[in-house]
PDB file of C-alpha atoms in Angstrom:
ATOM      1  CA  GLN A 436      28.398 -59.894  75.600  1.00  0.00           C
ATOM      2  CA  ALA A 437      28.546 -56.481  74.245  1.00  0.00           C
ATOM      3  CA  GLN A 438      26.546 -53.468  73.786  1.00  0.00           C
ATOM      4  CA  LEU A 439      27.524 -50.074  71.909  1.00  0.00           C
ATOM      5  CA  VAL A 440      25.496 -46.870  72.560  1.00  0.00           C
ATOM      6  CA  GLU A 441      25.875 -43.585  70.557  1.00  0.00           C
ATOM      7  CA  SER A 442      25.203 -40.244  71.530  1.00  0.00           C
ATOM      8  CA  GLY A 443      26.312 -36.795  70.504  1.00  0.00           C
ATOM      9  CA  GLY A 444      24.128 -36.164  67.200  1.00  0.00           C
ATOM     10  CA  GLY A 445      22.145 -33.293  66.529  1.00  0.00           C
ATOM     11  CA  LEU A 446      21.314 -30.344  64.031  1.00  0.00           C
ATOM     12  CA  VAL A 447      24.127 -27.881  63.018  1.00  0.00           C
ATOM     13  CA  GLN A 448      24.657 -25.669  60.584  1.00  0.00           C
ATOM     14  CA  PRO A 449      27.181 -25.996  57.369  1.00  0.00           C
ATOM     15  CA  GLY A 450      30.703 -25.602  58.651  1.00  0.00           C
ATOM     16  CA  GLY A 451      29.745 -26.279  62.193  1.00  0.00           C
ATOM     17  CA  SER A 452      31.100 -29.207  64.298  1.00  0.00           C
ATOM     18  CA  LEU A 453      29.690 -32.578  66.232  1.00  0.00           C
ATOM     19  CA  ARG A 454      31.397 -34.778  68.392  1.00  0.00           C
ATOM     20  CA  LEU A 455      29.991 -38.515  68.602  1.00  0.00           C
ATOM     21  CA  SER A 456      30.871 -40.996  71.427  1.00  0.00           C
ATOM     22  CA  CYS A 457      30.072 -44.627  71.492  1.00  0.00           C
ATOM     23  CA  VAL A 458      30.288 -46.370  74.843  1.00  0.00           C
ATOM     24  CA  VAL A 459      31.210 -49.941  74.731  1.00  0.00           C
ATOM     25  CA  SER A 460      29.758 -52.459  77.683  1.00  0.00           C
ATOM     26  CA  GLY A 461      30.882 -55.707  78.003  1.00  0.00           C
ATOM     27  CA  SER A 462      33.326 -57.965  76.658  1.00  0.00           C
ATOM     28  CA  ILE A 463      33.799 -58.669  72.672  1.00  0.00           C
ATOM     29  CA  PHE A 464      35.787 -62.050  72.423  1.00  0.00           C
ATOM     30  CA  GLY A 465      37.837 -62.172  69.274  1.00  0.00           C
ATOM     31  CA  PHE A 466      37.594 -58.388  68.952  1.00  0.00           C
ATOM     32  CA  ILE A 467      39.280 -56.598  65.886  1.00  0.00           C
ATOM     33  CA  SER A 468      38.244 -53.144  65.603  1.00  0.00           C
ATOM     34  CA  MET A 469      35.994 -50.032  65.806  1.00  0.00           C
ATOM     35  CA  GLY A 470      34.152 -48.141  63.154  1.00  0.00           C
ATOM     36  CA  TRP A 471      31.307 -45.806  62.145  1.00  0.00           C
ATOM     37  CA  TYR A 472      29.280 -45.875  59.485  1.00  0.00           C
ATOM     38  CA  ARG A 473      26.433 -43.822  58.279  1.00  0.00           C
ATOM     39  CA  GLN A 474      23.175 -44.128  55.800  1.00  0.00           C
ATOM     40  CA  ALA A 475      21.194 -41.579  54.286  1.00  0.00           C
ATOM     41  CA  PRO A 476      17.441 -42.035  53.514  1.00  0.00           C
ATOM     42  CA  GLY A 477      17.736 -44.025  50.079  1.00  0.00           C
ATOM     43  CA  LYS A 478      21.148 -44.768  50.208  1.00  0.00           C
ATOM     44  CA  GLU A 479      23.173 -47.606  50.981  1.00  0.00           C
ATOM     45  CA  ARG A 480      25.105 -48.010  54.363  1.00  0.00           C
ATOM     46  CA  GLU A 481      28.892 -46.540  53.951  1.00  0.00           C
ATOM     47  CA  LEU A 482      31.811 -46.454  55.994  1.00  0.00           C
ATOM     48  CA  VAL A 483      32.930 -43.540  57.593  1.00  0.00           C
ATOM     49  CA  ALA A 484      36.241 -44.462  59.444  1.00  0.00           C
ATOM     50  CA  THR A 485      37.803 -47.559  61.252  1.00  0.00           C
ATOM     51  CA  ILE A 486      40.401 -47.703  64.005  1.00  0.00           C
ATOM     52  CA  THR A 487      42.812 -50.575  65.285  1.00  0.00           C
ATOM     53  CA  SER A 488      46.323 -49.780  65.689  1.00  0.00           C
ATOM     54  CA  SER A 489      45.862 -47.116  63.057  1.00  0.00           C
ATOM     55  CA  THR A 490      42.904 -45.364  61.621  1.00  0.00           C
ATOM     56  CA  ASN A 491      41.245 -45.203  57.943  1.00  0.00           C
ATOM     57  CA  TYR A 492      38.697 -42.686  56.652  1.00  0.00           C
ATOM     58  CA  ALA A 493      36.576 -42.787  53.601  1.00  0.00           C
ATOM     59  CA  ASN A 494      37.759 -40.113  51.028  1.00  0.00           C
ATOM     60  CA  SER A 495      34.544 -37.759  51.709  1.00  0.00           C
ATOM     61  CA  VAL A 496      35.775 -37.295  55.196  1.00  0.00           C
ATOM     62  CA  LYS A 497      39.508 -37.029  54.861  1.00  0.00           C
ATOM     63  CA  GLY A 498      40.830 -33.690  56.569  1.00  0.00           C
ATOM     64  CA  ARG A 499      37.272 -33.016  58.249  1.00  0.00           C
ATOM     65  CA  PHE A 500      36.626 -36.102  60.591  1.00  0.00           C
ATOM     66  CA  THR A 501      39.210 -37.714  63.269  1.00  0.00           C
ATOM     67  CA  VAL A 502      38.463 -40.783  64.922  1.00  0.00           C
ATOM     68  CA  SER A 503      39.861 -41.811  68.541  1.00  0.00           C
ATOM     69  CA  ARG A 504      39.228 -43.804  71.308  1.00  0.00           C
ATOM     70  CA  ASP A 505      39.584 -43.591  75.332  1.00  0.00           C
ATOM     71  CA  ASN A 506      40.125 -47.286  76.472  1.00  0.00           C
ATOM     72  CA  ALA A 507      39.843 -46.220  80.145  1.00  0.00           C
ATOM     73  CA  LYS A 508      36.550 -44.930  79.471  1.00  0.00           C
ATOM     74  CA  ASN A 509      35.818 -47.500  76.651  1.00  0.00           C
ATOM     75  CA  THR A 510      34.490 -44.954  74.258  1.00  0.00           C
ATOM     76  CA  VAL A 511      35.201 -44.469  70.825  1.00  0.00           C
ATOM     77  CA  TYR A 512      34.627 -40.851  69.458  1.00  0.00           C
ATOM     78  CA  LEU A 513      33.930 -39.212  65.760  1.00  0.00           C
ATOM     79  CA  GLN A 514      34.967 -35.662  65.677  1.00  0.00           C
ATOM     80  CA  MET A 515      33.172 -34.090  62.836  1.00  0.00           C
ATOM     81  CA  ASN A 516      34.385 -30.542  61.693  1.00  0.00           C
ATOM     82  CA  SER A 517      33.470 -28.572  58.838  1.00  0.00           C
ATOM     83  CA  LEU A 518      30.437 -30.331  58.198  1.00  0.00           C
ATOM     84  CA  LYS A 519      28.335 -30.230  54.901  1.00  0.00           C
ATOM     85  CA  PRO A 520      24.732 -31.024  53.870  1.00  0.00           C
ATOM     86  CA  GLU A 521      25.721 -34.300  52.284  1.00  0.00           C
ATOM     87  CA  ASP A 522      26.824 -35.822  55.949  1.00  0.00           C
ATOM     88  CA  THR A 523      23.723 -35.751  56.925  1.00  0.00           C
ATOM     89  CA  ALA A 524      22.799 -39.380  57.954  1.00  0.00           C
ATOM     90  CA  VAL A 525      22.043 -41.802  60.484  1.00  0.00           C
ATOM     91  CA  TYR A 526      25.751 -42.384  61.958  1.00  0.00           C
ATOM     92  CA  TYR A 527      26.131 -46.137  63.483  1.00  0.00           C
ATOM     93  CA  CYS A 528      29.062 -47.114  65.774  1.00  0.00           C
ATOM     94  CA  ASN A 529      30.250 -50.971  64.832  1.00  0.00           C
ATOM     95  CA  ALA A 530      32.451 -53.274  66.687  1.00  0.00           C
ATOM     96  CA  ARG A 531      33.816 -56.039  64.528  1.00  0.00           C
ATOM     97  CA  SER A 532      35.284 -59.230  65.867  1.00  0.00           C
ATOM     98  CA  PHE A 533      36.153 -62.952  64.714  1.00  0.00           C
ATOM     99  CA  VAL A 534      35.204 -66.101  66.069  1.00  0.00           C
ATOM    100  CA  SER A 535      35.187 -69.662  64.894  1.00  0.00           C
ATOM    101  CA  SER A 536      32.335 -69.217  62.946  1.00  0.00           C
ATOM    102  CA  GLY A 537      33.508 -66.080  61.338  1.00  0.00           C
ATOM    103  CA  TRP A 538      32.886 -62.245  61.198  1.00  0.00           C
ATOM    104  CA  ARG A 539      30.773 -61.051  63.965  1.00  0.00           C
ATOM    105  CA  ASP A 540      29.491 -57.293  63.961  1.00  0.00           C
ATOM    106  CA  TYR A 541      27.850 -55.167  66.804  1.00  0.00           C
ATOM    107  CA  TRP A 542      25.703 -52.085  66.381  1.00  0.00           C
ATOM    108  CA  GLY A 543      24.503 -49.200  68.351  1.00  0.00           C
ATOM    109  CA  GLN A 544      21.201 -47.986  67.889  1.00  0.00           C
ATOM    110  CA  GLY A 545      22.464 -44.801  65.533  1.00  0.00           C
ATOM    111  CA  THR A 546      22.220 -41.358  66.222  1.00  0.00           C
ATOM    112  CA  GLN A 547      20.872 -38.787  63.670  1.00  0.00           C
ATOM    113  CA  VAL A 548      23.039 -35.912  62.159  1.00  0.00           C
ATOM    114  CA  THR A 549      21.629 -33.314  60.140  1.00  0.00           C
ATOM    115  CA  VAL A 550      23.671 -30.474  58.426  1.00  0.00           C
ATOM    116  CA  SER A 551      21.194 -27.580  57.268  1.00  0.00           C
ATOM    117  CA  SER A 552      20.980 -23.757  57.264  1.00  0.00           C
TER     118      SER A 552
END
């Protein structure tokens, strides 16, 4: 069974950069994809990026964020550049699988990203 652990969050000034990491341990049966989500106070959780054989990004982060992976280290990254205050949120790593009972999602504990002067 899998466990996801995020790291790399923190406080940065507008225009700064951060790189988030998600280390996956254990096996994910029926693995489909990895993704990053975020949730700001009082708002719904929203998709930031996904990666399978290709990548997909929310319009709000296109051109600024890059999702990548290092299979040898079982790690997925989210490089965030040109950060804006609106990017402030708790960021969650997600792994999605499909089994006989349907979709199953694994989640990390979340890491706080705060963009402020």
